[in-house]
Amino acid sequence: MENQTIQNTNEVVPTPIAENGKEDFFTITEKDINDQFDRFIQDGEQILANSDYEGIDKEKLKDQIMQSKELREEAISRIEAIKQIN
């Protein structure tokens, strides 16, 4: 298998303008957060399981996966706290 490059893309999401002319803010849901973290975690675990990836610091990747799991939980708990305030 060829070496594969994993690209980090920072996409800009334009904010649509509502009919009344005010900004309609982009809403991030728990599902959005879970999907993003799950995608990263699954990709990382797949790389760890595949011995064909050369030059990847697997220990560092394991640490990043664990940090992602912790950050996902923190993000979800913050959303829950915000819901309780509202």
mmCIF file of C-alpha atoms in Angstrom:
data_model
loop_
_atom_site.group_PDB
_atom_site.id
_atom_site.type_symbol
_atom_site.label_atom_id
_atom_site.label_comp_id
_atom_site.label_asym_id
_atom_site.label_seq_id
_atom_site.Cartn_x
_atom_site.Cartn_y
_atom_site.Cartn_z
ATOM 1 C CA MET A 1 0.000 0.000 0.000
ATOM 2 C CA GLU A 2 1.244 3.491 -0.793
ATOM 3 C CA ASN A 3 1.948 6.018 1.914
ATOM 4 C CA GLN A 4 -1.147 8.092 2.409
ATOM 5 C CA THR A 5 -1.261 11.707 3.476
ATOM 6 C CA ILE A 6 -3.981 12.773 5.851
ATOM 7 C CA GLN A 7 -4.967 16.343 5.166
ATOM 8 C CA ASN A 8 -6.410 18.709 7.714
ATOM 9 C CA THR A 9 -8.843 21.038 5.992
ATOM 10 C CA ASN A 10 -10.199 24.143 7.633
ATOM 11 C CA GLU A 11 -13.367 24.855 5.732
ATOM 12 C CA VAL A 12 -15.086 28.184 6.155
ATOM 13 C CA VAL A 13 -18.831 27.852 6.476
ATOM 14 C CA PRO A 14 -20.578 31.000 5.260
ATOM 15 C CA THR A 15 -23.225 32.380 7.560
ATOM 16 C CA PRO A 16 -26.512 32.666 5.683
ATOM 17 C CA ILE A 17 -28.513 35.859 6.010
ATOM 18 C CA ALA A 18 -32.069 35.393 7.238
ATOM 19 C CA GLU A 19 -34.996 37.005 5.460
ATOM 20 C CA ASN A 20 -35.139 39.785 8.056
ATOM 21 C CA GLY A 21 -31.554 40.753 7.224
ATOM 22 C CA LYS A 22 -30.078 39.522 10.497
ATOM 23 C CA GLU A 23 -27.454 36.831 10.611
ATOM 24 C CA ASP A 24 -28.743 33.305 11.048
ATOM 25 C CA PHE A 25 -26.028 31.718 13.179
ATOM 26 C CA PHE A 26 -24.799 28.242 12.373
ATOM 27 C CA THR A 27 -25.944 25.797 15.051
ATOM 28 C CA ILE A 28 -23.708 22.937 16.118
ATOM 29 C CA THR A 29 -25.555 19.957 17.550
ATOM 30 C CA GLU A 30 -24.432 17.069 19.735
ATOM 31 C CA LYS A 31 -24.695 14.874 16.651
ATOM 32 C CA ASP A 32 -22.325 17.177 14.732
ATOM 33 C CA ILE A 33 -19.788 16.983 17.547
ATOM 34 C CA ASN A 34 -20.105 13.215 17.853
ATOM 35 C CA ASP A 35 -19.782 12.754 14.100
ATOM 36 C CA GLN A 36 -16.614 14.859 13.875
ATOM 37 C CA PHE A 37 -14.909 13.218 16.839
ATOM 38 C CA ASP A 38 -16.032 9.719 15.793
ATOM 39 C CA ARG A 39 -14.638 10.246 12.314
ATOM 40 C CA PHE A 40 -11.236 11.287 13.674
ATOM 41 C CA ILE A 41 -11.186 8.480 16.253
ATOM 42 C CA GLN A 42 -12.176 5.824 13.700
ATOM 43 C CA ASP A 43 -9.586 7.066 11.199
ATOM 44 C CA GLY A 44 -6.912 7.027 13.896
ATOM 45 C CA GLU A 45 -7.833 3.544 15.071
ATOM 46 C CA GLN A 46 -7.800 2.303 11.482
ATOM 47 C CA ILE A 47 -4.296 3.719 11.000
ATOM 48 C CA LEU A 48 -3.136 2.059 14.225
ATOM 49 C CA ALA A 49 -4.540 -1.283 13.055
ATOM 50 C CA ASN A 50 -2.925 -0.997 9.615
ATOM 51 C CA SER A 51 0.776 -1.819 9.574
ATOM 52 C CA ASP A 52 1.240 -0.315 6.093
ATOM 53 C CA TYR A 53 1.417 3.269 7.371
ATOM 54 C CA GLU A 54 5.090 4.142 7.702
ATOM 55 C CA GLY A 55 6.516 7.104 9.538
ATOM 56 C CA ILE A 56 3.550 7.565 11.847
ATOM 57 C CA ASP A 57 4.266 7.912 15.554
ATOM 58 C CA LYS A 58 1.678 5.419 16.758
ATOM 59 C CA GLU A 59 2.134 6.323 20.433
ATOM 60 C CA LYS A 60 1.435 9.972 19.645
ATOM 61 C CA LEU A 61 -1.601 8.940 17.601
ATOM 62 C CA LYS A 62 -2.889 6.819 20.512
ATOM 63 C CA ASP A 63 -2.534 9.866 22.776
ATOM 64 C CA GLN A 64 -4.408 12.037 20.261
ATOM 65 C CA ILE A 65 -7.221 9.487 20.051
ATOM 66 C CA MET A 66 -7.546 9.436 23.848
ATOM 67 C CA GLN A 67 -7.519 13.256 23.952
ATOM 68 C CA SER A 68 -10.230 13.327 21.282
ATOM 69 C CA LYS A 69 -12.407 10.995 23.328
ATOM 70 C CA GLU A 70 -11.950 13.227 26.382
ATOM 71 C CA LEU A 71 -12.618 16.414 24.394
ATOM 72 C CA ARG A 72 -15.777 14.905 22.912
ATOM 73 C CA GLU A 73 -17.094 14.156 26.399
ATOM 74 C CA GLU A 74 -16.205 17.673 27.575
ATOM 75 C CA ALA A 75 -17.910 19.267 24.561
ATOM 76 C CA ILE A 76 -21.066 17.240 25.100
ATOM 77 C CA SER A 77 -21.157 18.094 28.812
ATOM 78 C CA ARG A 78 -20.816 21.790 27.939
ATOM 79 C CA ILE A 79 -23.727 21.512 25.514
ATOM 80 C CA GLU A 80 -25.795 19.884 28.259
ATOM 81 C CA ALA A 81 -24.887 22.716 30.657
ATOM 82 C CA ILE A 82 -25.904 25.321 28.065
ATOM 83 C CA LYS A 83 -29.214 23.519 27.486
ATOM 84 C CA GLN A 84 -29.939 23.663 31.223
ATOM 85 C CA ILE A 85 -29.229 27.409 31.290
ATOM 86 C CA ASN A 86 -31.549 28.031 28.347
#
